[in-house]
C-alpha atoms as a PDB file:
ATOM      1  CA  MET A   1    -106.591 -27.248 -11.270  1.00  0.00           C
ATOM      2  CA  ALA A   2    -104.281 -24.555  -9.914  1.00  0.00           C
ATOM      3  CA  SER A   3    -105.868 -21.202  -9.295  1.00  0.00           C
ATOM      4  CA  PRO A   4    -104.628 -18.371 -11.509  1.00  0.00           C
ATOM      5  CA  SER A   5    -102.361 -15.769  -9.988  1.00  0.00           C
ATOM      6  CA  PRO A   6    -104.045 -12.449  -9.250  1.00  0.00           C
ATOM      7  CA  ILE A   7    -100.866 -10.706 -10.471  1.00  0.00           C
ATOM      8  CA  ASP A   8     -99.401 -11.186 -13.933  1.00  0.00           C
ATOM      9  CA  ASP A   9     -95.659 -11.767 -14.361  1.00  0.00           C
ATOM     10  CA  LEU A  10     -94.828  -8.246 -15.521  1.00  0.00           C
ATOM     11  CA  THR A  11     -96.624  -6.613 -12.594  1.00  0.00           C
ATOM     12  CA  TYR A  12     -94.906  -9.027 -10.214  1.00  0.00           C
ATOM     13  CA  ASP A  13     -91.538  -8.144 -11.765  1.00  0.00           C
ATOM     14  CA  LEU A  14     -92.211  -4.424 -11.314  1.00  0.00           C
ATOM     15  CA  VAL A  15     -93.102  -4.965  -7.653  1.00  0.00           C
ATOM     16  CA  THR A  16     -90.006  -7.114  -7.109  1.00  0.00           C
ATOM     17  CA  VAL A  17     -87.610  -4.614  -8.687  1.00  0.00           C
ATOM     18  CA  LEU A  18     -89.295  -1.760  -6.804  1.00  0.00           C
ATOM     19  CA  GLN A  19     -88.844  -3.630  -3.535  1.00  0.00           C
ATOM     20  CA  ASN A  20     -85.179  -4.322  -4.312  1.00  0.00           C
ATOM     21  CA  LYS A  21     -84.529  -0.666  -5.121  1.00  0.00           C
ATOM     22  CA  ALA A  22     -86.316   0.462  -1.938  1.00  0.00           C
ATOM     23  CA  GLU A  23     -84.171  -1.918   0.113  1.00  0.00           C
ATOM     24  CA  ALA A  24     -81.082  -0.573  -1.653  1.00  0.00           C
ATOM     25  CA  LEU A  25     -82.012   2.955  -0.537  1.00  0.00           C
ATOM     26  CA  GLU A  26     -81.992   1.770   3.065  1.00  0.00           C
ATOM     27  CA  ALA A  27     -78.647   0.043   2.524  1.00  0.00           C
ATOM     28  CA  TYR A  28     -77.154   3.246   1.088  1.00  0.00           C
ATOM     29  CA  ASP A  29     -78.227   5.079   4.238  1.00  0.00           C
ATOM     30  CA  LYS A  30     -76.183   2.636   6.311  1.00  0.00           C
ATOM     31  CA  HIS A  31     -73.231   2.763   3.917  1.00  0.00           C
ATOM     32  CA  LEU A  32     -73.261   6.560   4.018  1.00  0.00           C
ATOM     33  CA  ARG A  33     -73.197   6.504   7.812  1.00  0.00           C
ATOM     34  CA  ASP A  34     -70.281   4.051   7.776  1.00  0.00           C
ATOM     35  CA  ALA A  35     -68.232   5.721   5.038  1.00  0.00           C
ATOM     36  CA  ASP A  36     -65.253   7.711   6.264  1.00  0.00           C
ATOM     37  CA  ASP A  37     -63.884   8.568   2.831  1.00  0.00           C
ATOM     38  CA  ASP A  38     -65.262  11.668   1.085  1.00  0.00           C
ATOM     39  CA  GLU A  39     -64.878  10.075  -2.344  1.00  0.00           C
ATOM     40  CA  ILE A  40     -66.870   7.008  -1.270  1.00  0.00           C
ATOM     41  CA  VAL A  41     -69.528   9.201   0.368  1.00  0.00           C
ATOM     42  CA  LYS A  42     -69.864  11.071  -2.915  1.00  0.00           C
ATOM     43  CA  LEU A  43     -70.138   7.781  -4.846  1.00  0.00           C
ATOM     44  CA  PHE A  44     -72.764   6.317  -2.488  1.00  0.00           C
ATOM     45  CA  SER A  45     -74.721   9.576  -2.564  1.00  0.00           C
ATOM     46  CA  GLU A  46     -74.743   9.570  -6.361  1.00  0.00           C
ATOM     47  CA  LEU A  47     -75.800   5.919  -6.525  1.00  0.00           C
ATOM     48  CA  ARG A  48     -78.540   6.566  -3.988  1.00  0.00           C
ATOM     49  CA  ARG A  49     -79.886   9.501  -6.034  1.00  0.00           C
ATOM     50  CA  GLU A  50     -79.970   7.271  -9.127  1.00  0.00           C
ATOM     51  CA  ASP A  51     -81.864   4.584  -7.230  1.00  0.00           C
ATOM     52  CA  GLU A  52     -84.319   7.212  -5.930  1.00  0.00           C
ATOM     53  CA  ARG A  53     -84.977   8.166  -9.551  1.00  0.00           C
ATOM     54  CA  HIS A  54     -85.403   4.489 -10.445  1.00  0.00           C
ATOM     55  CA  VAL A  55     -87.894   4.063  -7.582  1.00  0.00           C
ATOM     56  CA  ARG A  56     -89.946   7.000  -8.903  1.00  0.00           C
ATOM     57  CA  LEU A  57     -89.931   5.543 -12.443  1.00  0.00           C
ATOM     58  CA  LEU A  58     -90.864   2.075 -11.197  1.00  0.00           C
ATOM     59  CA  LYS A  59     -93.696   3.492  -9.089  1.00  0.00           C
ATOM     60  CA  GLN A  60     -95.070   5.385 -12.080  1.00  0.00           C
ATOM     61  CA  ALA A  61     -94.876   2.263 -14.249  1.00  0.00           C
ATOM     62  CA  LEU A  62     -96.533   0.161 -11.543  1.00  0.00           C
ATOM     63  CA  VAL A  63     -99.376   2.629 -11.067  1.00  0.00           C
ATOM     64  CA  ARG A  64     -99.964   2.730 -14.851  1.00  0.00           C
ATOM     65  CA  ARG A  65     -99.899  -1.060 -14.963  1.00  0.00           C
ATOM     66  CA  LEU A  66    -102.343  -1.418 -12.066  1.00  0.00           C
ATOM     67  CA  ASP A  67    -104.676   1.165 -13.563  1.00  0.00           C
ATOM     68  CA  GLN A  68    -104.613  -0.709 -16.889  1.00  0.00           C
ATOM     69  CA  ASP A  69    -105.311  -4.005 -15.129  1.00  0.00           C
ATOM     70  CA  ALA A  70    -108.172  -2.472 -13.156  1.00  0.00           C
ATOM     71  CA  HIS A  71    -109.622  -0.983 -16.346  1.00  0.00           C
ATOM     72  CA  LEU A  72    -109.381  -4.351 -18.142  1.00  0.00           C
ATOM     73  CA  ASP A  73    -111.027  -6.103 -15.189  1.00  0.00           C
ATOM     74  CA  GLU A  74    -113.903  -3.606 -15.328  1.00  0.00           C
ATOM     75  CA  GLU A  75    -114.342  -4.219 -19.071  1.00  0.00           C
ATOM     76  CA  ASP A  76    -114.402  -7.978 -18.492  1.00  0.00           C
ATOM     77  CA  GLU A  77    -117.113  -7.559 -15.855  1.00  0.00           C
ATOM     78  CA  ILE A  78    -119.185  -5.398 -18.199  1.00  0.00           C
ATOM     79  CA  ASP A  79    -118.754  -7.808 -21.116  1.00  0.00           C
ATOM     80  CA  GLY A  80    -119.336 -10.830 -18.920  1.00  0.00           C
ATOM     81  CA  ASP A  81    -116.123 -12.407 -20.216  1.00  0.00           C
ATOM     82  CA  ASP A  82    -115.082 -13.535 -16.759  1.00  0.00           C
ATOM     83  CA  ALA A  83    -118.343 -15.311 -16.028  1.00  0.00           C
ATOM     84  CA  PRO A  84    -117.935 -19.093 -16.103  1.00  0.00           C
ATOM     85  CA  ALA A  85    -119.946 -21.160 -18.502  1.00  0.00           C
ATOM     86  CA  PRO A  86    -122.516 -23.298 -16.671  1.00  0.00           C
ATOM     87  CA  ASP A  87    -120.671 -26.537 -17.491  1.00  0.00           C
ATOM     88  CA  ASP A  88    -117.159 -25.239 -16.614  1.00  0.00           C
ATOM     89  CA  ASP A  89    -115.470 -26.892 -13.639  1.00  0.00           C
ATOM     90  CA  TYR A  90    -114.578 -24.284 -11.003  1.00  0.00           C
ATOM     91  CA  ASP A  91    -113.990 -26.583  -8.055  1.00  0.00           C
ATOM     92  CA  ASP A  92    -111.085 -24.415  -6.864  1.00  0.00           C
ATOM     93  CA  TYR A  93    -113.407 -21.466  -6.207  1.00  0.00           C
ATOM     94  CA  ASP A  94    -116.288 -21.418  -3.805  1.00  0.00           C
ATOM     95  CA  ASP A  95    -117.269 -17.966  -4.956  1.00  0.00           C
ATOM     96  CA  GLU A  96    -116.083 -15.841  -7.881  1.00  0.00           C
ATOM     97  CA  ASP A  97    -116.510 -12.751  -5.747  1.00  0.00           C
ATOM     98  CA  VAL A  98    -113.660 -13.978  -3.553  1.00  0.00           C
ATOM     99  CA  VAL A  99    -111.325 -13.870  -6.556  1.00  0.00           C
ATOM    100  CA  GLU A 100    -112.534 -10.413  -7.591  1.00  0.00           C
ATOM    101  CA  ARG A 101    -112.150  -9.066  -4.051  1.00  0.00           C
ATOM    102  CA  SER A 102    -108.700 -10.635  -3.897  1.00  0.00           C
ATOM    103  CA  ASN A 103    -107.656  -8.859  -7.097  1.00  0.00           C
ATOM    104  CA  ASP A 104    -109.041  -5.558  -5.823  1.00  0.00           C
ATOM    105  CA  LEU A 105    -107.208  -6.008  -2.524  1.00  0.00           C
ATOM    106  CA  VAL A 106    -103.918  -6.734  -4.302  1.00  0.00           C
ATOM    107  CA  ILE A 107    -104.320  -3.600  -6.419  1.00  0.00           C
ATOM    108  CA  GLU A 108    -105.099  -1.495  -3.331  1.00  0.00           C
ATOM    109  CA  GLN A 109    -102.090  -2.915  -1.495  1.00  0.00           C
ATOM    110  CA  LEU A 110     -99.766  -2.258  -4.420  1.00  0.00           C
ATOM    111  CA  HIS A 111    -101.008   1.337  -4.672  1.00  0.00           C
ATOM    112  CA  SER A 112    -100.375   1.688  -0.941  1.00  0.00           C
ATOM    113  CA  ILE A 113     -96.880   0.209  -1.258  1.00  0.00           C
ATOM    114  CA  ALA A 114     -96.061   2.540  -4.130  1.00  0.00           C
ATOM    115  CA  THR A 115     -97.191   5.526  -2.062  1.00  0.00           C
ATOM    116  CA  GLU A 116     -95.211   4.434   1.006  1.00  0.00           C
ATOM    117  CA  LEU A 117     -92.035   3.966  -1.028  1.00  0.00           C
ATOM    118  CA  GLU A 118     -91.892   7.646  -1.964  1.00  0.00           C
ATOM    119  CA  PRO A 119     -88.383   8.710  -0.946  1.00  0.00           C
ATOM    120  CA  SER A 120     -88.590  11.323   1.770  1.00  0.00           C
ATOM    121  CA  THR A 121     -86.701  14.563   1.378  1.00  0.00           C
ATOM    122  CA  SER A 122     -84.950  14.018   4.695  1.00  0.00           C
ATOM    123  CA  ARG A 123     -83.403  10.808   3.391  1.00  0.00           C
ATOM    124  CA  ALA A 124     -82.313  12.369   0.129  1.00  0.00           C
ATOM    125  CA  ALA A 125     -79.603  14.437   1.801  1.00  0.00           C
ATOM    126  CA  PRO A 126     -76.359  12.618   2.575  1.00  0.00           C
ATOM    127  CA  LEU A 127     -76.313  11.351   6.124  1.00  0.00           C
ATOM    128  CA  GLN A 128     -73.648  12.395   8.567  1.00  0.00           C
ATOM    129  CA  ARG A 129     -71.886  10.488  11.303  1.00  0.00           C
ATOM    130  CA  ARG A 130     -72.841  11.271  14.864  1.00  0.00           C
ATOM    131  CA  GLY A 131     -70.985  14.282  16.162  1.00  0.00           C
ATOM    132  CA  GLU A 132     -69.905  15.485  12.703  1.00  0.00           C
ATOM    133  CA  THR A 133     -71.096  18.547  10.892  1.00  0.00           C
ATOM    134  CA  GLN A 134     -72.568  18.076   7.435  1.00  0.00           C
ATOM    135  CA  ARG A 135     -69.955  17.746   4.706  1.00  0.00           C
ATOM    136  CA  ARG A 136     -70.041  19.993   1.703  1.00  0.00           C
ATOM    137  CA  THR A 137     -69.758  18.249  -1.652  1.00  0.00           C
END
């Protein structure tokens, strides 16, 4: 019997899209450094700002989702819904606490990731090439 995933599909999708958007922000930084055309710099800057907004929205959605999951897990513990019946076969688990701790750890890590992905204000400004003064747009 395969062990259930500690993260549901929707939460996983949110994390995946958030990661992709965060990586895109880093790519825009490089593209902005490499761009030598004011029109392209303006385009990349605009796209980067949109992705920063998307990252904020995804983080908010992920935090809401994780809070909902944590709340549902707490209700299950109170109701005893997650307790196995005595005759159920749980050979894949040595200890249910391991699964609960794993879920808690995943939630903590995702909260940490969401916090770390906050776009910094220094990155929000268009980057300039070495030796150049900042362009006015």
